[in-house]
Coordinates of C-alpha atoms in Angstrom, one line a residue:
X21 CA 142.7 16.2 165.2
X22 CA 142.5 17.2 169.2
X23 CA 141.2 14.8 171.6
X24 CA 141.1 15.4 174.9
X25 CA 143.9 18.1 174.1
X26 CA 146.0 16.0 172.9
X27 CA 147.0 16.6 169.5
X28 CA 146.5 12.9 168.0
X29 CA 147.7 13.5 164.1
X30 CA 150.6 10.5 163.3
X31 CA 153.0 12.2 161.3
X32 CA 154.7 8.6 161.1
X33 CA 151.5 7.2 159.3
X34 CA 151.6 10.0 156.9
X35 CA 155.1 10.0 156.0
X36 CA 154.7 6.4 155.5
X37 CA 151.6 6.9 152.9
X38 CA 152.8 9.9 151.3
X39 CA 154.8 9.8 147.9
X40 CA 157.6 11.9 149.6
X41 CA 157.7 9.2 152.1
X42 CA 157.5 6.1 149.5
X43 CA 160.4 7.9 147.6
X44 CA 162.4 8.4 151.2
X45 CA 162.0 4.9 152.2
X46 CA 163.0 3.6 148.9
X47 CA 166.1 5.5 149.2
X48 CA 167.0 4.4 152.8
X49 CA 166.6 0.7 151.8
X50 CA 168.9 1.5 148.1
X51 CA 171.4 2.4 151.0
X52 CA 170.4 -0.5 153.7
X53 CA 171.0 -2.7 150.7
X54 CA 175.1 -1.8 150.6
X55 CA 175.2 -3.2 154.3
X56 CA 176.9 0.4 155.3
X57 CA 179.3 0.2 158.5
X58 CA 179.5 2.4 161.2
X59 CA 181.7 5.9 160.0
X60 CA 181.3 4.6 156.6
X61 CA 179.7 8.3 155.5
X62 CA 176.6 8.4 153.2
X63 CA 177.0 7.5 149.6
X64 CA 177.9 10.1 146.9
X65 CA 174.8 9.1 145.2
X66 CA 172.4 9.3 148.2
X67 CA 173.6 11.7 150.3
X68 CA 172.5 14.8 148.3
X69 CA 169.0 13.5 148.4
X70 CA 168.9 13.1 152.4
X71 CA 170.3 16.6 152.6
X72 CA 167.5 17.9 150.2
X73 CA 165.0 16.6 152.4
X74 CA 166.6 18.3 155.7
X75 CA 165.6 21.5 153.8
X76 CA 162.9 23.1 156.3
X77 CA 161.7 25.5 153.5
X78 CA 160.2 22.6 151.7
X79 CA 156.9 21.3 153.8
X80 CA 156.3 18.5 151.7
X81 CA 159.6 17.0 152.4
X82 CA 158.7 17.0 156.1
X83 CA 157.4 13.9 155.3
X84 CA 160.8 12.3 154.5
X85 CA 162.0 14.2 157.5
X86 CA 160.1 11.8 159.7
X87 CA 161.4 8.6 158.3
X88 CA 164.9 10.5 158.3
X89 CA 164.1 10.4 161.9
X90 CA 162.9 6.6 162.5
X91 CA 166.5 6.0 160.7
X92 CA 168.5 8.7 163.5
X93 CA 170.7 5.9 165.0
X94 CA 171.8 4.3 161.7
X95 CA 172.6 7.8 160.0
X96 CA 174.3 8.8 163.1
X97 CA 176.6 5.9 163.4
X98 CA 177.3 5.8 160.0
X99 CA 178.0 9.6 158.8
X100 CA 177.9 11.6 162.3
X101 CA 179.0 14.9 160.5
X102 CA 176.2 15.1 158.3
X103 CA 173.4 14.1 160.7
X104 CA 174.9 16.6 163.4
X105 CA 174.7 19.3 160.6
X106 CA 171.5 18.4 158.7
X107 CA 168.9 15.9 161.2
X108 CA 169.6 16.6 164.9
X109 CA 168.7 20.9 164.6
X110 CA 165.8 19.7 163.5
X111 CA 165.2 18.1 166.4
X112 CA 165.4 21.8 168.4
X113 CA 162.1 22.8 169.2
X114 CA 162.7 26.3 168.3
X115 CA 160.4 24.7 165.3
X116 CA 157.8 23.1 167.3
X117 CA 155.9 21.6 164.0
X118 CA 159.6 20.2 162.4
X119 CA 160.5 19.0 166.1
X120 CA 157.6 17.2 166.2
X121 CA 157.6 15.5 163.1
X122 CA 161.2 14.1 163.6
X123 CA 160.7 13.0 167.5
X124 CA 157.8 11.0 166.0
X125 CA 159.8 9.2 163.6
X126 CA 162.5 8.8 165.9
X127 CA 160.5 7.7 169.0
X128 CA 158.7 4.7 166.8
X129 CA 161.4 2.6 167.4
X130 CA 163.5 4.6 170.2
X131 CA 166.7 3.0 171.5
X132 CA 169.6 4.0 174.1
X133 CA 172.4 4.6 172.2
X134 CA 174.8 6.8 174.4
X135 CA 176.8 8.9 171.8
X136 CA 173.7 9.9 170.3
X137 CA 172.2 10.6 173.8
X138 CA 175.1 12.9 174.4
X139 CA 174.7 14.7 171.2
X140 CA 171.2 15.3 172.1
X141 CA 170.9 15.7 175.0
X142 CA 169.5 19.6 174.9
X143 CA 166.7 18.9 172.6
X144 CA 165.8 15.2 174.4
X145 CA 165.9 16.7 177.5
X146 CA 163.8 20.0 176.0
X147 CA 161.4 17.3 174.9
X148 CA 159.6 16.7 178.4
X149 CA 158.4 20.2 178.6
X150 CA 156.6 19.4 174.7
X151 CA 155.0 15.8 175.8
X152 CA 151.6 16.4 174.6
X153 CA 153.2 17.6 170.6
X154 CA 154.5 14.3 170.9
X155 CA 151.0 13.3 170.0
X156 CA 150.6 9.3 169.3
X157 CA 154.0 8.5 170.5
X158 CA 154.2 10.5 173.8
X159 CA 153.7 7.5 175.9
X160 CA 157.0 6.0 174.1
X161 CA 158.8 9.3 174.6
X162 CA 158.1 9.0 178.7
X163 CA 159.3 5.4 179.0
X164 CA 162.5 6.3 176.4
X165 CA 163.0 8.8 179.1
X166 CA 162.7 7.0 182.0
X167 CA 165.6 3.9 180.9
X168 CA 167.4 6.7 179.9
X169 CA 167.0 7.9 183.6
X170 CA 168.0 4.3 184.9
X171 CA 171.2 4.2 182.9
X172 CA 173.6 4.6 183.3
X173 CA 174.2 7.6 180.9
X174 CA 176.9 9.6 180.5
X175 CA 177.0 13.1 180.6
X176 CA 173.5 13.4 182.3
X177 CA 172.9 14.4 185.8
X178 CA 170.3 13.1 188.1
X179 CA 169.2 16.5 188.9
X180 CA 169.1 16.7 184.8
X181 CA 166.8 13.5 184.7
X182 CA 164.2 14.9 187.9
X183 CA 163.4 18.2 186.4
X184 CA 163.2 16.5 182.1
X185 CA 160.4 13.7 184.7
X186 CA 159.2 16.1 186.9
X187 CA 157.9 18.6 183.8
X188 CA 156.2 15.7 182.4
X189 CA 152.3 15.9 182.8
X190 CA 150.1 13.3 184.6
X191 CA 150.0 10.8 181.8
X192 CA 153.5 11.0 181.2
X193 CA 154.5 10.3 184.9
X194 CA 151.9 7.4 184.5
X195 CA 153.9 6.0 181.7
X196 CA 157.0 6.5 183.3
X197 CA 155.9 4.2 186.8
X198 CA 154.7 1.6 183.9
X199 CA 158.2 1.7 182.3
X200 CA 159.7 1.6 185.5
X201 CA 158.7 -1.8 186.6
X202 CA 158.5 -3.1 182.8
X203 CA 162.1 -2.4 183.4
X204 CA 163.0 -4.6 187.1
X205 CA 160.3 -7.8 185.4
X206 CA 162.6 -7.3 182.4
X207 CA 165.6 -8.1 184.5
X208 CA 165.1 -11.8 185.0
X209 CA 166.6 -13.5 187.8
X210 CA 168.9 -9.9 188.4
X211 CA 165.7 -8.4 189.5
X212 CA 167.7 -7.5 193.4
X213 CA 170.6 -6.1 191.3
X214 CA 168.5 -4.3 188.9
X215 CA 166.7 -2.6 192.3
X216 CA 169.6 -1.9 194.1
X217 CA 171.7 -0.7 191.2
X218 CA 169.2 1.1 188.9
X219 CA 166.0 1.3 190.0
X220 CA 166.4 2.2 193.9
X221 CA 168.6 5.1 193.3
X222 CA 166.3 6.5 190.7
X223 CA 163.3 6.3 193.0
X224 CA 165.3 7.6 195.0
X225 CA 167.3 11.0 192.9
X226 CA 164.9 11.1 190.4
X227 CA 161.3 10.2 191.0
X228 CA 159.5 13.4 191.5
X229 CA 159.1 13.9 195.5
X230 CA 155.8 15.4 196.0
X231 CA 153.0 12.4 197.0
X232 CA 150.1 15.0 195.4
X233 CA 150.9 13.3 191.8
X234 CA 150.0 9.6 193.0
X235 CA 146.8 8.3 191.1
X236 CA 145.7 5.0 191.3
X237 CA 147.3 4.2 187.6
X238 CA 150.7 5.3 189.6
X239 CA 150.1 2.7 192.7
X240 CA 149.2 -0.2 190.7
X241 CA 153.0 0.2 188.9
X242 CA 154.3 0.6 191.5
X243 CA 152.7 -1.9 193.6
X244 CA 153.7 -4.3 190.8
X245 CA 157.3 -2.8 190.9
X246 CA 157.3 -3.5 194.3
X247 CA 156.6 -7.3 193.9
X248 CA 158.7 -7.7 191.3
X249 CA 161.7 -6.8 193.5
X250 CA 161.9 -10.3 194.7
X251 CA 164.2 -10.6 197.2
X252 CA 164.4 -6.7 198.0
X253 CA 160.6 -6.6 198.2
X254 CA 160.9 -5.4 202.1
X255 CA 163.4 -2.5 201.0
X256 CA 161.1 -1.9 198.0
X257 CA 158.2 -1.3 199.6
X258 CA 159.6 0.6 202.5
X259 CA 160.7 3.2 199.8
X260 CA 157.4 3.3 197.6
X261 CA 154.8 2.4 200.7
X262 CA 153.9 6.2 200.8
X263 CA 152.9 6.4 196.8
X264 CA 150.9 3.4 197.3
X265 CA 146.8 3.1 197.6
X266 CA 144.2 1.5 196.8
X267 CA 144.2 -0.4 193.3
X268 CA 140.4 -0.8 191.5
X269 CA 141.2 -4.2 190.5
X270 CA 144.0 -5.8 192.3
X271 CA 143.6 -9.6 190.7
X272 CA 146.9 -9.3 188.9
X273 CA 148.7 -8.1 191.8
X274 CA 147.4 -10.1 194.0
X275 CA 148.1 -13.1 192.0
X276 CA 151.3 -12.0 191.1
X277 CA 152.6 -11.8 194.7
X278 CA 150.9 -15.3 195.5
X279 CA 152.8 -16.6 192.7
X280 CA 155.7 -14.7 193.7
X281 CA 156.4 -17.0 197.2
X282 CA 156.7 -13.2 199.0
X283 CA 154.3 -14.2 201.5
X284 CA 156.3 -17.2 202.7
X285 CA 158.8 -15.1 203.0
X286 CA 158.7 -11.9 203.9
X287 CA 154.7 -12.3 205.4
X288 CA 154.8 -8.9 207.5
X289 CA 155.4 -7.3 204.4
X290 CA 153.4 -9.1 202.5
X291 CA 150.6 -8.2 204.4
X292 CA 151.4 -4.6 204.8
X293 CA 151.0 -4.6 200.7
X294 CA 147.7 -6.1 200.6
X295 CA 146.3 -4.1 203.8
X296 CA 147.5 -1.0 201.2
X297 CA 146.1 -2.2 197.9
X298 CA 143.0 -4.0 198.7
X299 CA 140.4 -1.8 200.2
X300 CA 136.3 -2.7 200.6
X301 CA 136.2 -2.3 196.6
X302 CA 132.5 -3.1 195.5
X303 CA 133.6 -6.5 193.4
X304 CA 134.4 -9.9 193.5
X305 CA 137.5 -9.9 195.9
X306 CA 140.7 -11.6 194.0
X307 CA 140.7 -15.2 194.3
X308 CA 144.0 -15.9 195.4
X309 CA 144.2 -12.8 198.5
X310 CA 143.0 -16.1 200.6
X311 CA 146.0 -18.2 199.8
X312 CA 148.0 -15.3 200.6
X313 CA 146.7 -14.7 204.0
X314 CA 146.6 -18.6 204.7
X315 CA 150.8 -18.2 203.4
X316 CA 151.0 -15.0 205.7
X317 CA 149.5 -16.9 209.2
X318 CA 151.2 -20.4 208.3
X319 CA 154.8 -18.4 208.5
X320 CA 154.1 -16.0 211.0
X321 CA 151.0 -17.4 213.2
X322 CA 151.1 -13.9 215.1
X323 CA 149.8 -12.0 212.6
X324 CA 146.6 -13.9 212.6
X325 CA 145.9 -11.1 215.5
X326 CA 147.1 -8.1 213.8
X327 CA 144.2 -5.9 212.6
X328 CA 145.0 -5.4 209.1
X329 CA 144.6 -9.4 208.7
X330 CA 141.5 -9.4 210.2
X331 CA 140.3 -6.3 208.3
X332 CA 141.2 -8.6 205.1
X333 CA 139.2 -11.9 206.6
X334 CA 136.3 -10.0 207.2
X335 CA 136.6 -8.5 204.0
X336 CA 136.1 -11.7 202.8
X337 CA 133.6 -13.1 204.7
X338 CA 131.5 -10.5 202.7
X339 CA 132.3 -11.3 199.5
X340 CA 131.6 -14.8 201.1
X341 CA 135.2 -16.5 200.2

């Protein structure tokens, strides 16, 4: 089925109801069931089997191919000769339609493991210039590739990472600003560490350079990012202030930075955010933008004369708050 161009057929769905599949996953959990151990090889009595299904001139086995896939990381860890030799060709896209089918299983449940990401590392890479085959898992594929970008990861370049981001389509860059400050909330109370150590070097090596791909779904992440920098939020929006723009609705970030205590302390700043993100948008203005001002003037009174705070009072004094 295409939709919007965008092939949206779930290989992992029909793997999952096909016989093939039911016979696959029955076989993966006979061999879960022995608690295997890393290097232990595949059984005698299974491995035959998993090599059968490897076999590209049979189409019906693709479907075991695809839960094959969602199983990369165990097989890998446990019998690395046979799924270098059998599973990870087929990730090559030299087969687009086999490629396909195995990304998807792999990508429902996608996790940094860095000898795997080495041995990969052609085909994963490869992989951003096929983000729309990736069908109903290509938003998972662009935020796999971006904390693969944040690393650190060995054997990968920066200049690697840029191109693998900057081939990805709109959508995919989209998903990666999401997964990029998923990735600094997710840090907890090393949110500065996270920015200085991860994130700022990736906006700063990696994120694609030209400011024609900003869209509004691009400025709210990153205006969220931005907040979510905590104590770097000056450093963080001095870096990302010329992707950011207006945001359609800006309750959650403005009620995330009221919560935040930014506007205490870093109010200039502060203020330079919301002078960005809240434009004369034909709605109910956010209800905590006049807490943040009243935060703003209360720890810098001089800014009660700046332009951009008077632009936000009489913004409003229209939508009488």
């Amino acid at each position: 089925i295409i939709r919007n161009g965008v092939e949206t057929y779930d290989p992992v769905s029909s793997a999952i109801n096909h016989p093939i599949g039911h016979v696959t996953q029955a076989l993966i959990n006979l061999w879960f069931k022995r608690n295997p151990n890393d290097n232990d090889q595949l059984p005698a009595d299974i491995k035959p089997y998993f090599t059968e299904i490897c076999d590209t001139q049979v189409d019906r086995f693709r479907h075991g191919r695809v839960l094959l896939g969602s199983q990369l990381i165990a097989l890998f860890r446990v019998d690395r000769t046979w799924t270098e030799q059998y599973l990870l060709p087929l990730l090559c896209w030299n087969n687009p339609v086999e490629a396909k089918a195995v990304w998807e299983g792999f990508l429902g449940s996608p996790r940094l493991y860095q000898p795997l990401l080495t041995a990969f590392k052609p085909q994963f890479l490869e992989s951003a210039n096929h983000y729309t085959s990736l069908g109903e898992h290509r938003q998972q594929f662009a935020a796999f590739l971006t904390y693969a970008a944040l690393g650190p990861i060995e054997g990968y370049t920066a200049n690697e990472f840029q191109s693998a981001i900057g081939a990805l389509p709109q959508e995919g860059l989209e998903e990666c600003a999401r997964a990029l400050y998923q990735a600094l909330e997710g840090a907890a109370d090393q949110r500065e560490a996270y920015w200085k150590n991860r994130v700022q070097p990736f906006w700063h090596n990696i994120w694609p350079k030209f400011r024609d791909l900003a869209t509004p779904q691009i400025a709210e992440s990153l205006t969220r990012l931005v907040i979510a920098a905590g104590g770097e939020f000056p450093a963080a929006l001095a870096a990302i202030r010329s992707w950011l723009q207006p945001i359609e609705h800006p309750d959650y970030a403005v009620d995330t930075l009221h919560k935040s205590g930014l506007c205490a302390r870093f109010p200039s700043d502060a203020l330079c955010l919301l002078d960005v993100v809240i434009a004369d948008q034909q709605y109910w203005a956010p209800q905590e933008l006049r807490q943040c001002l009243d935060e703003i003037v209360h720890a810098a009174p001089k800014l009660a004369q700046d332009s951009r705070y008077l632009r936000l009072q009489e913004y409003l004094r229209k939508q009488g708050l």
